[in-house]
Structures are given as structure tokens and as C-alpha cells.
Amino acid sequence: MSHSVTLAAPLETVASPQLWIISIVVLLGLLAADFVVTRKPHDVPMREAVGWSVFYLTLPAVFGLVLWWAFGSKPAVEFYTGFVVEKSLSVDNLFVFMLLLGAFAVPSALAQRVLLYGIAGALVLRGVFIALGAAVLQAGTWAFLLFGAVLLLTAIKVMRDARKGEEHTIDIDEMRSVKLLRRFFPVTKEYHGSKMVIRQAGRRVLTPLAVVVVAVFMTDIVFAVDSVPAVYGVTEDPYLVFATNAFALMGLRALYFVLRNVLDKLRHLDYGLAVILAFIGVKLVLHWAHGVWTWLPEVPTLASLGVIAVTLITVTITSMLANRRDEAAARRAAADDPVPAGSARNDQ
């Protein structure tokens, strides 16, 4: 029948209702623990950031092994592949967060609280987008074509921005969310610790912390539009999509403090992300086309993991080589002109 081509089969999932409940309870527990850790604002030392980063990388590694033991290799490989995709996209998200924190002059002691609010908001939004994505996929196989087109268009935009080679900047005064918030609510000029609302002159006013949290939350929406279709390109299991997003997001707070001094050195990351998004977009289009013309091939998940890993390793190496080349050029320029810039020569 013609409906067999246009209608999608019910989405298969490894998760029972009990597993969903347990996973959400554990996630809420981890979020609560993070809020306790950040209750007292403080500068995050590298040792603490590395420790939490290792913890949040160990969790998905163990979770994947549990999936392998309980459900076999297929969902485990899909989870690991989706996690790598989400983690690579989240590093780009961290760069935007870094720009926002700098633009709002967020004190370093408050940075982790801002990131945690942003992560909590992102988790809620990803849950909504994952549910919507599952509903769209059940509506028909045309959804794979739609998701593929979204990712291909995003890849073109990311590649175009990367080729411009312009410095990333954020003008907070031009952000619509910030304009709207400042229009309806008074905002103090200075931060008041971790408080987002204070009482001043007998009325409640917002602090800059509230404004930056709203700005981060709005960027979360943009990130969700790209990341959720990307993971659905790896697995059609809504639970695995949820798990990959949750594990990738939960480690962002600590990873930010590990990478904040080297994020700008990953100069070719956007090229790699464009390639990954385009690859997954093509994979989704092929998946749709295979349902219409069965002779067309589909991309295996293991092959996807290989392409993604090779792409990320390649752009990391090329970024390091480009940085070394620029550093060598700077040293040669300094050797040719031994007088430091800005110093005055004594001509007397």
C-alpha cells in the first residue's frame, strides 16, 4: 500500500517506563548536587574542574557499557555515537557561553552558577524538542528528509561563518531578549552575589545575573534546534536521544573551566562541526530515500562514529598546527624588531 512508504513505523525504544523514571530521578539528583556545589560562589580551580569533568565523562562511558550488557551492541554504539556528536556540538555552545559571560562582565565566582542555570534550561528545552521530534518521526518518513534539510542548511551557515574568519562577538544591547527584559523590568548596574532579584527603593528589581541567565536560556533554544535533529540522525530511540543530550549537557559546567583558556585556540572547530552536521544531514536524507528506493545504501552507525571521530581529530590537529605556525611567525617578527612595541627609543 502507498501508506507503507509515507508512514513511519512506531519508534522502538530500549526504555521501559521504569527506566525513564529512574533516569529522570538520577538526572534531577545530579542537578541538585550541582546546585549544592555552586551554592557558595567561588572561583573554580583547575583541579576541581578536571575532577568534575572526569566524573561526567566516566558516567556516559559506564552507561554505554550497561546498555551493551542489557540490550546489546546496537543501542550502545548508537549512544556512544550520539554522545560524541552532542559533546562536539556542546563545545561550540561553550564558546558562545564564554562570549556571553564576557559581554555581561560576569564575575568569575558567579560563572558556574550562570552555566548551571543555562544547563538546567537546556535540559528542559531538549526534553521538549525530543518529544516533538519523536512525534514528527511517527507522523511519517518525510520527517527524516525534513531533519536532514535542517542540518544541511545549518552546516552551510556554519561553514560560511567559519570561512569569513571574523572574530566572534556578541552585542548584548542588540539582543532582543535583553531589550525586552530591560524594557519591562528595572535592572541594577551591579551584581548582588547569586541573587537574581533584589528589593531596591521599596520595589523588586532584577540584577544583571537575571539578564545573563535569560540570554543564555535564549541561546539554548537555538542550540536545541540543531542538536536534537543531529542525534535523531544517529538513533531513532527517544530514550537514547534524551540520554546523549543529558550526559553531554551535565558535564558542560566543569568542562567550561577546563577549556575556557583554550576554546579560542580551536580555530577550525566550526569547520569540523559543519562537516559533521552535513554528514548527518546526508545520512538522514539517505535513510528517507532508502525507504523509497531500497537499492540506495544507508550509513551504518559505526561508520558514522568513525567519520565523526576522524573529523574532530583532524580539526584539532590542524588548529594546533595553525597556532604553532602563528606563534613561530610572531617569534620571528619579535626577533626582527627587538624593541618592544610601545617602548620609546632613547635617541639622545
mmCIF file of C-alpha atoms in Angstrom:
data_model
loop_
_atom_site.group_PDB
_atom_site.id
_atom_site.type_symbol
_atom_site.label_atom_id
_atom_site.label_comp_id
_atom_site.label_asym_id
_atom_site.label_seq_id
_atom_site.Cartn_x
_atom_site.Cartn_y
_atom_site.Cartn_z
ATOM 1 C CA MET A 1 0.000 0.000 0.000
ATOM 2 C CA SER A 2 1.098 3.572 -0.562
ATOM 3 C CA HIS A 3 0.895 4.268 3.153
ATOM 4 C CA SER A 4 3.808 1.906 3.766
ATOM 5 C CA VAL A 5 6.101 4.421 2.107
ATOM 6 C CA THR A 6 4.851 7.570 3.770
ATOM 7 C CA LEU A 7 4.053 6.385 7.276
ATOM 8 C CA ALA A 8 6.815 5.692 9.764
ATOM 9 C CA ALA A 9 6.804 2.617 11.958
ATOM 10 C CA PRO A 10 6.315 3.151 15.684
ATOM 11 C CA LEU A 11 9.568 4.283 17.265
ATOM 12 C CA GLU A 12 11.378 1.455 19.014
ATOM 13 C CA THR A 13 12.981 2.137 22.368
ATOM 14 C CA VAL A 14 15.001 0.168 24.883
ATOM 15 C CA ALA A 15 13.470 2.066 27.786
ATOM 16 C CA SER A 16 10.591 0.901 29.903
ATOM 17 C CA PRO A 17 8.532 3.429 31.902
ATOM 18 C CA GLN A 18 10.511 2.394 34.990
ATOM 19 C CA LEU A 19 13.824 3.126 33.247
ATOM 20 C CA TRP A 20 12.537 6.564 32.208
ATOM 21 C CA ILE A 21 11.556 7.327 35.806
ATOM 22 C CA ILE A 22 14.886 6.125 37.216
ATOM 23 C CA SER A 23 16.846 8.127 34.628
ATOM 24 C CA ILE A 24 14.931 11.341 35.311
ATOM 25 C CA VAL A 25 15.288 10.904 39.095
ATOM 26 C CA VAL A 26 19.062 10.375 38.730
ATOM 27 C CA LEU A 27 19.311 13.414 36.455
ATOM 28 C CA LEU A 28 17.424 15.586 38.948
ATOM 29 C CA GLY A 29 19.701 14.287 41.694
ATOM 30 C CA LEU A 30 22.805 15.265 39.742
ATOM 31 C CA LEU A 31 21.343 18.714 39.077
ATOM 32 C CA ALA A 32 20.544 19.139 42.787
ATOM 33 C CA ALA A 33 24.113 18.133 43.665
ATOM 34 C CA ASP A 34 25.459 20.701 41.207
ATOM 35 C CA PHE A 35 23.291 23.421 42.757
ATOM 36 C CA VAL A 36 24.627 22.475 46.190
ATOM 37 C CA VAL A 37 28.206 22.656 44.912
ATOM 38 C CA THR A 38 27.602 26.118 43.423
ATOM 39 C CA ARG A 39 25.585 27.398 46.402
ATOM 40 C CA LYS A 40 28.553 29.433 47.595
ATOM 41 C CA PRO A 41 30.024 31.331 44.607
ATOM 42 C CA HIS A 42 33.758 30.735 44.196
ATOM 43 C CA ASP A 43 36.456 30.703 41.562
ATOM 44 C CA VAL A 44 36.752 27.191 40.181
ATOM 45 C CA PRO A 45 40.348 25.910 40.362
ATOM 46 C CA MET A 46 41.611 23.709 37.548
ATOM 47 C CA ARG A 47 41.890 20.678 39.830
ATOM 48 C CA GLU A 48 38.201 20.877 40.754
ATOM 49 C CA ALA A 49 37.133 21.435 37.136
ATOM 50 C CA VAL A 50 39.197 18.488 35.882
ATOM 51 C CA GLY A 51 37.817 16.257 38.640
ATOM 52 C CA TRP A 52 34.204 17.028 37.752
ATOM 53 C CA SER A 53 34.966 16.698 34.012
ATOM 54 C CA VAL A 54 36.430 13.217 34.539
ATOM 55 C CA PHE A 55 33.363 12.286 36.620
ATOM 56 C CA TYR A 56 30.951 13.429 33.900
ATOM 57 C CA LEU A 57 32.947 11.607 31.208
ATOM 58 C CA THR A 58 33.054 8.410 33.260
ATOM 59 C CA LEU A 59 29.263 8.355 33.707
ATOM 60 C CA PRO A 60 28.397 8.034 29.981
ATOM 61 C CA ALA A 61 31.244 5.554 29.469
ATOM 62 C CA VAL A 62 29.784 3.297 32.179
ATOM 63 C CA PHE A 63 26.219 3.912 30.983
ATOM 64 C CA GLY A 64 27.156 2.743 27.488
ATOM 65 C CA LEU A 65 28.615 -0.468 28.922
ATOM 66 C CA VAL A 66 25.397 -1.052 30.871
ATOM 67 C CA LEU A 67 23.396 -0.576 27.659
ATOM 68 C CA TRP A 68 25.672 -3.072 25.916
ATOM 69 C CA TRP A 69 25.219 -5.625 28.701
ATOM 70 C CA ALA A 70 21.438 -5.175 28.958
ATOM 71 C CA PHE A 71 20.360 -4.546 25.346
ATOM 72 C CA GLY A 72 23.250 -5.500 23.079
ATOM 73 C CA SER A 73 25.800 -3.642 20.979
ATOM 74 C CA LYS A 74 23.445 -1.692 18.696
ATOM 75 C CA PRO A 75 21.931 0.721 21.281
ATOM 76 C CA ALA A 76 25.324 1.049 22.993
ATOM 77 C CA VAL A 77 27.091 2.070 19.778
ATOM 78 C CA GLU A 78 24.242 4.445 18.928
ATOM 79 C CA PHE A 79 24.532 6.005 22.389
ATOM 80 C CA TYR A 80 28.306 6.474 22.148
ATOM 81 C CA THR A 81 27.995 7.948 18.648
ATOM 82 C CA GLY A 82 25.211 10.325 19.701
ATOM 83 C CA PHE A 83 27.197 11.352 22.770
ATOM 84 C CA VAL A 84 30.249 12.232 20.660
ATOM 85 C CA VAL A 85 28.036 14.309 18.352
ATOM 86 C CA GLU A 86 26.399 16.126 21.272
ATOM 87 C CA LYS A 87 29.692 16.700 23.080
ATOM 88 C CA SER A 88 31.307 18.179 19.973
ATOM 89 C CA LEU A 89 28.333 20.497 19.460
ATOM 90 C CA SER A 90 28.379 21.429 23.155
ATOM 91 C CA VAL A 91 31.989 22.628 22.901
ATOM 92 C CA ASP A 92 30.808 25.160 20.318
ATOM 93 C CA ASN A 93 27.992 26.075 22.709
ATOM 94 C CA LEU A 94 30.593 26.687 25.413
ATOM 95 C CA PHE A 95 32.304 29.214 23.173
ATOM 96 C CA VAL A 96 29.060 31.197 22.908
ATOM 97 C CA PHE A 97 28.600 30.942 26.689
ATOM 98 C CA MET A 98 32.125 32.291 27.122
ATOM 99 C CA LEU A 99 31.286 35.284 24.931
ATOM 100 C CA LEU A 100 28.069 35.943 26.882
ATOM 101 C CA LEU A 101 29.827 35.769 30.245
ATOM 102 C CA GLY A 102 32.465 38.174 28.961
ATOM 103 C CA ALA A 103 29.942 40.563 27.408
ATOM 104 C CA PHE A 104 27.973 40.755 30.663
ATOM 105 C CA ALA A 105 31.180 41.029 32.725
ATOM 106 C CA VAL A 106 30.035 38.147 34.926
ATOM 107 C CA PRO A 107 32.328 37.809 37.967
ATOM 108 C CA SER A 108 34.321 34.577 37.754
ATOM 109 C CA ALA A 109 32.856 33.412 41.057
ATOM 110 C CA LEU A 110 29.337 33.525 39.544
ATOM 111 C CA ALA A 111 30.211 31.929 36.206
ATOM 112 C CA GLN A 112 29.465 28.381 37.294
ATOM 113 C CA ARG A 113 26.030 29.357 38.653
ATOM 114 C CA VAL A 114 25.148 31.040 35.332
ATOM 115 C CA LEU A 115 26.289 27.955 33.429
ATOM 116 C CA LEU A 116 24.251 25.700 35.701
ATOM 117 C CA TYR A 117 21.076 27.726 35.107
ATOM 118 C CA GLY A 118 21.804 27.549 31.383
ATOM 119 C CA ILE A 119 22.281 23.770 31.543
ATOM 120 C CA ALA A 120 19.045 23.286 33.509
ATOM 121 C CA GLY A 121 17.172 25.362 30.943
ATOM 122 C CA ALA A 122 18.804 23.472 28.090
ATOM 123 C CA LEU A 123 17.729 20.131 29.584
ATOM 124 C CA VAL A 124 14.112 21.280 29.737
ATOM 125 C CA LEU A 125 14.216 22.563 26.158
ATOM 126 C CA ARG A 126 15.912 19.415 24.858
ATOM 127 C CA GLY A 127 13.181 17.338 26.524
ATOM 128 C CA VAL A 128 10.526 19.360 24.711
ATOM 129 C CA PHE A 129 12.328 19.162 21.358
ATOM 130 C CA ILE A 130 12.976 15.430 21.761
ATOM 131 C CA ALA A 131 9.269 14.802 22.370
ATOM 132 C CA LEU A 132 8.345 16.944 19.368
ATOM 133 C CA GLY A 133 10.936 15.165 17.244
ATOM 134 C CA ALA A 134 9.543 11.766 18.226
ATOM 135 C CA ALA A 135 6.022 12.922 17.326
ATOM 136 C CA VAL A 136 7.202 14.203 13.938
ATOM 137 C CA LEU A 137 9.065 10.973 13.175
ATOM 138 C CA GLN A 138 5.949 8.936 13.961
ATOM 139 C CA ALA A 139 3.933 11.131 11.596
ATOM 140 C CA GLY A 140 5.841 9.894 8.560
ATOM 141 C CA THR A 141 9.202 9.106 6.997
ATOM 142 C CA TRP A 142 9.227 12.584 5.431
ATOM 143 C CA ALA A 143 10.457 13.762 8.844
ATOM 144 C CA PHE A 144 13.897 12.304 8.099
ATOM 145 C CA LEU A 145 14.009 14.425 4.946
ATOM 146 C CA LEU A 146 12.983 17.493 6.977
ATOM 147 C CA PHE A 147 15.612 16.885 9.668
ATOM 148 C CA GLY A 148 18.245 16.250 7.013
ATOM 149 C CA ALA A 149 17.413 19.520 5.250
ATOM 150 C CA VAL A 150 17.622 21.432 8.566
ATOM 151 C CA LEU A 151 21.071 20.009 9.284
ATOM 152 C CA LEU A 152 22.354 20.653 5.756
ATOM 153 C CA LEU A 153 21.212 24.283 5.885
ATOM 154 C CA THR A 154 22.804 24.657 9.328
ATOM 155 C CA ALA A 155 26.038 23.137 8.041
ATOM 156 C CA ILE A 156 26.130 25.639 5.167
ATOM 157 C CA LYS A 157 25.625 28.527 7.594
ATOM 158 C CA VAL A 158 28.318 27.264 9.984
ATOM 159 C CA MET A 159 30.786 26.755 7.136
ATOM 160 C CA ARG A 160 30.017 30.192 5.680
ATOM 161 C CA ASP A 161 30.601 31.854 9.063
ATOM 162 C CA ALA A 162 33.818 29.878 9.546
ATOM 163 C CA ARG A 163 35.185 30.924 6.138
ATOM 164 C CA LYS A 164 34.582 34.591 6.907
ATOM 165 C CA GLY A 165 37.248 34.269 9.585
ATOM 166 C CA GLU A 166 35.736 37.081 11.618
ATOM 167 C CA GLU A 167 36.130 37.386 15.368
ATOM 168 C CA HIS A 168 33.085 36.148 17.244
ATOM 169 C CA THR A 169 31.436 38.967 19.157
ATOM 170 C CA ILE A 170 28.157 39.457 20.976
ATOM 171 C CA ASP A 171 26.468 42.843 21.300
ATOM 172 C CA ILE A 172 24.228 42.361 24.324
ATOM 173 C CA ASP A 173 22.468 45.669 23.724
ATOM 174 C CA GLU A 174 21.205 44.314 20.391
ATOM 175 C CA MET A 175 19.895 41.019 21.778
ATOM 176 C CA ARG A 176 16.104 41.000 21.557
ATOM 177 C CA SER A 177 15.650 39.076 24.790
ATOM 178 C CA VAL A 178 17.795 41.592 26.670
ATOM 179 C CA LYS A 179 15.977 44.553 25.109
ATOM 180 C CA LEU A 180 12.596 43.093 26.042
ATOM 181 C CA LEU A 181 13.633 42.320 29.617
ATOM 182 C CA ARG A 182 15.109 45.763 30.208
ATOM 183 C CA ARG A 183 12.011 47.381 28.717
ATOM 184 C CA PHE A 184 9.644 45.857 31.268
ATOM 185 C CA PHE A 185 11.857 45.400 34.323
ATOM 186 C CA PRO A 186 14.367 47.681 36.063
ATOM 187 C CA VAL A 187 17.874 46.216 36.215
ATOM 188 C CA THR A 188 20.618 47.148 38.662
ATOM 189 C CA LYS A 189 24.031 48.132 37.349
ATOM 190 C CA GLU A 190 25.962 45.852 39.703
ATOM 191 C CA TYR A 191 25.802 42.169 40.625
ATOM 192 C CA HIS A 192 24.488 41.146 44.037
ATOM 193 C CA GLY A 193 26.081 37.760 44.529
ATOM 194 C CA SER A 194 23.970 34.886 43.233
ATOM 195 C CA LYS A 195 20.702 36.829 43.647
ATOM 196 C CA MET A 196 18.687 37.476 40.507
ATOM 197 C CA VAL A 197 16.031 39.660 42.169
ATOM 198 C CA ILE A 198 16.537 42.164 44.991
ATOM 199 C CA ARG A 199 14.450 44.827 46.670
ATOM 200 C CA GLN A 200 15.653 48.361 45.991
ATOM 201 C CA ALA A 201 13.875 51.599 46.968
ATOM 202 C CA GLY A 202 10.841 49.573 48.001
ATOM 203 C CA ARG A 203 10.436 47.686 44.719
ATOM 204 C CA ARG A 204 11.742 44.476 43.229
ATOM 205 C CA VAL A 205 14.431 44.875 40.586
ATOM 206 C CA LEU A 206 16.456 42.425 38.530
ATOM 207 C CA THR A 207 20.203 42.053 38.792
ATOM 208 C CA PRO A 208 22.473 41.610 35.755
ATOM 209 C CA LEU A 209 22.645 37.919 36.705
ATOM 210 C CA ALA A 210 18.975 37.516 35.777
ATOM 211 C CA VAL A 211 19.580 39.176 32.403
ATOM 212 C CA VAL A 212 22.539 36.962 31.504
ATOM 213 C CA VAL A 213 20.611 33.837 32.551
ATOM 214 C CA VAL A 214 17.778 34.828 30.193
ATOM 215 C CA ALA A 215 20.296 35.457 27.396
ATOM 216 C CA VAL A 216 21.880 32.036 27.950
ATOM 217 C CA PHE A 217 18.438 30.423 28.010
ATOM 218 C CA MET A 218 17.532 32.013 24.677
ATOM 219 C CA THR A 219 20.726 30.705 23.081
ATOM 220 C CA ASP A 220 19.754 27.257 24.395
ATOM 221 C CA ILE A 221 16.746 27.352 22.066
ATOM 222 C CA VAL A 222 18.990 27.869 19.035
ATOM 223 C CA PHE A 223 21.279 25.042 20.129
ATOM 224 C CA ALA A 224 18.350 22.643 20.605
ATOM 225 C CA VAL A 225 17.140 23.226 17.036
ATOM 226 C CA ASP A 226 20.466 21.883 15.726
ATOM 227 C CA SER A 227 21.412 19.225 18.259
ATOM 228 C CA VAL A 228 18.189 17.223 18.571
ATOM 229 C CA PRO A 229 17.835 16.502 14.804
ATOM 230 C CA ALA A 230 21.559 15.667 14.744
ATOM 231 C CA VAL A 231 21.150 12.927 17.358
ATOM 232 C CA TYR A 232 17.979 11.641 15.706
ATOM 233 C CA GLY A 233 20.253 11.146 12.710
ATOM 234 C CA VAL A 234 22.209 8.642 14.810
ATOM 235 C CA THR A 235 19.385 6.864 16.629
ATOM 236 C CA GLU A 236 15.589 6.901 16.416
ATOM 237 C CA ASP A 237 15.223 5.816 20.047
ATOM 238 C CA PRO A 238 13.872 8.839 22.013
ATOM 239 C CA TYR A 239 15.379 7.495 25.223
ATOM 240 C CA LEU A 240 18.877 7.295 23.736
ATOM 241 C CA VAL A 241 18.447 10.793 22.286
ATOM 242 C CA PHE A 242 17.474 12.016 25.755
ATOM 243 C CA ALA A 243 20.401 10.188 27.387
ATOM 244 C CA THR A 244 23.004 11.559 24.965
ATOM 245 C CA ASN A 245 21.738 15.115 25.475
ATOM 246 C CA ALA A 246 21.587 14.757 29.261
ATOM 247 C CA PHE A 247 25.095 13.327 29.621
ATOM 248 C CA ALA A 248 26.602 15.868 27.195
ATOM 249 C CA LEU A 249 24.959 18.828 28.950
ATOM 250 C CA MET A 250 25.616 17.773 32.535
ATOM 251 C CA GLY A 251 29.369 17.995 32.103
ATOM 252 C CA LEU A 252 29.356 21.435 30.467
ATOM 253 C CA ARG A 253 29.797 23.446 33.665
ATOM 254 C CA ALA A 254 33.061 21.757 34.616
ATOM 255 C CA LEU A 255 34.265 21.484 31.020
ATOM 256 C CA TYR A 256 33.910 25.248 30.597
ATOM 257 C CA PHE A 257 36.515 25.921 33.283
ATOM 258 C CA VAL A 258 38.860 23.332 31.782
ATOM 259 C CA LEU A 259 38.606 24.704 28.247
ATOM 260 C CA ARG A 260 37.978 28.427 28.752
ATOM 261 C CA ASN A 261 41.645 29.259 28.134
ATOM 262 C CA VAL A 262 41.919 27.080 25.020
ATOM 263 C CA LEU A 263 38.490 27.415 23.386
ATOM 264 C CA ASP A 264 39.668 30.246 21.171
ATOM 265 C CA LYS A 265 42.616 28.094 20.034
ATOM 266 C CA LEU A 266 40.263 25.550 18.436
ATOM 267 C CA ARG A 267 40.091 27.812 15.408
ATOM 268 C CA HIS A 268 38.985 25.079 13.000
ATOM 269 C CA LEU A 269 36.256 23.618 15.217
ATOM 270 C CA ASP A 270 33.472 25.274 13.208
ATOM 271 C CA TYR A 271 34.747 23.635 10.020
ATOM 272 C CA GLY A 272 34.582 20.270 11.733
ATOM 273 C CA LEU A 273 31.079 20.901 13.070
ATOM 274 C CA ALA A 274 29.913 21.927 9.600
ATOM 275 C CA VAL A 275 31.277 18.657 8.175
ATOM 276 C CA ILE A 276 29.622 16.620 10.950
ATOM 277 C CA LEU A 277 26.252 18.331 10.534
ATOM 278 C CA ALA A 278 26.388 17.945 6.762
ATOM 279 C CA PHE A 279 27.349 14.275 7.070
ATOM 280 C CA ILE A 280 24.460 13.513 9.439
ATOM 281 C CA GLY A 281 22.127 15.522 7.191
ATOM 282 C CA VAL A 282 23.105 13.363 4.199
ATOM 283 C CA LYS A 283 22.712 10.261 6.386
ATOM 284 C CA LEU A 284 19.127 11.268 7.232
ATOM 285 C CA VAL A 285 18.275 12.005 3.609
ATOM 286 C CA LEU A 286 19.670 8.612 2.578
ATOM 287 C CA HIS A 287 17.647 6.955 5.325
ATOM 288 C CA TRP A 288 14.482 8.534 3.926
ATOM 289 C CA ALA A 289 15.432 7.732 0.339
ATOM 290 C CA HIS A 290 16.180 4.091 1.245
ATOM 291 C CA GLY A 291 12.531 3.690 2.215
ATOM 292 C CA VAL A 292 11.512 4.831 -1.272
ATOM 293 C CA TRP A 293 14.323 3.316 -3.358
ATOM 294 C CA THR A 294 15.620 0.293 -1.455
ATOM 295 C CA TRP A 295 18.705 -0.008 -3.680
ATOM 296 C CA LEU A 296 20.118 3.191 -2.133
ATOM 297 C CA PRO A 297 22.559 2.488 0.730
ATOM 298 C CA GLU A 298 22.247 3.553 4.350
ATOM 299 C CA VAL A 299 25.153 4.720 6.512
ATOM 300 C CA PRO A 300 25.927 2.281 9.371
ATOM 301 C CA THR A 301 26.235 3.741 12.870
ATOM 302 C CA LEU A 302 29.812 2.506 13.285
ATOM 303 C CA ALA A 303 30.781 4.265 10.065
ATOM 304 C CA SER A 304 29.154 7.435 11.400
ATOM 305 C CA LEU A 305 31.169 7.192 14.610
ATOM 306 C CA GLY A 306 34.351 6.770 12.574
ATOM 307 C CA VAL A 307 33.660 9.783 10.354
ATOM 308 C CA ILE A 308 32.804 11.984 13.350
ATOM 309 C CA ALA A 309 35.878 10.914 15.328
ATOM 310 C CA VAL A 310 38.243 11.415 12.362
ATOM 311 C CA THR A 311 36.733 14.853 11.668
ATOM 312 C CA LEU A 312 37.178 16.032 15.270
ATOM 313 C CA ILE A 313 40.740 14.691 15.475
ATOM 314 C CA THR A 314 41.604 16.340 12.148
ATOM 315 C CA VAL A 315 40.336 19.815 13.065
ATOM 316 C CA THR A 316 42.073 19.590 16.453
ATOM 317 C CA ILE A 317 45.404 18.754 14.788
ATOM 318 C CA THR A 318 45.029 21.432 12.093
ATOM 319 C CA SER A 319 44.133 24.002 14.781
ATOM 320 C CA MET A 320 47.257 23.114 16.767
ATOM 321 C CA LEU A 321 49.447 23.334 13.654
ATOM 322 C CA ALA A 322 47.952 26.713 12.701
ATOM 323 C CA ASN A 323 48.525 28.019 16.235
ATOM 324 C CA ARG A 324 52.159 26.867 16.173
ATOM 325 C CA ARG A 325 52.673 28.483 12.773
ATOM 326 C CA ASP A 326 51.324 31.798 14.056
ATOM 327 C CA GLU A 327 53.431 31.581 17.229
ATOM 328 C CA ALA A 328 56.553 30.906 15.165
ATOM 329 C CA ALA A 329 55.744 33.870 12.920
ATOM 330 C CA ALA A 330 55.263 36.075 15.980
ATOM 331 C CA ARG A 331 58.648 34.995 17.375
ATOM 332 C CA ARG A 332 60.358 35.745 14.067
ATOM 333 C CA ALA A 333 58.721 39.165 13.952
ATOM 334 C CA ALA A 334 59.862 39.864 17.505
ATOM 335 C CA ALA A 335 63.402 38.809 16.636
ATOM 336 C CA ASP A 336 63.444 41.124 13.619
ATOM 337 C CA ASP A 337 62.214 44.023 15.790
ATOM 338 C CA PRO A 338 63.816 43.571 19.243
ATOM 339 C CA VAL A 339 62.378 46.830 20.605
ATOM 340 C CA PRO A 340 59.081 46.008 22.366
ATOM 341 C CA ALA A 341 56.004 47.633 20.903
ATOM 342 C CA GLY A 342 55.070 50.815 22.705
ATOM 343 C CA SER A 343 58.520 51.402 24.234
ATOM 344 C CA ALA A 344 60.332 54.629 23.455
ATOM 345 C CA ARG A 345 63.798 54.650 21.901
ATOM 346 C CA ASN A 346 66.404 56.847 23.599
ATOM 347 C CA ASP A 347 67.716 58.855 20.698
ATOM 348 C CA GLN A 348 69.802 61.147 22.836
#
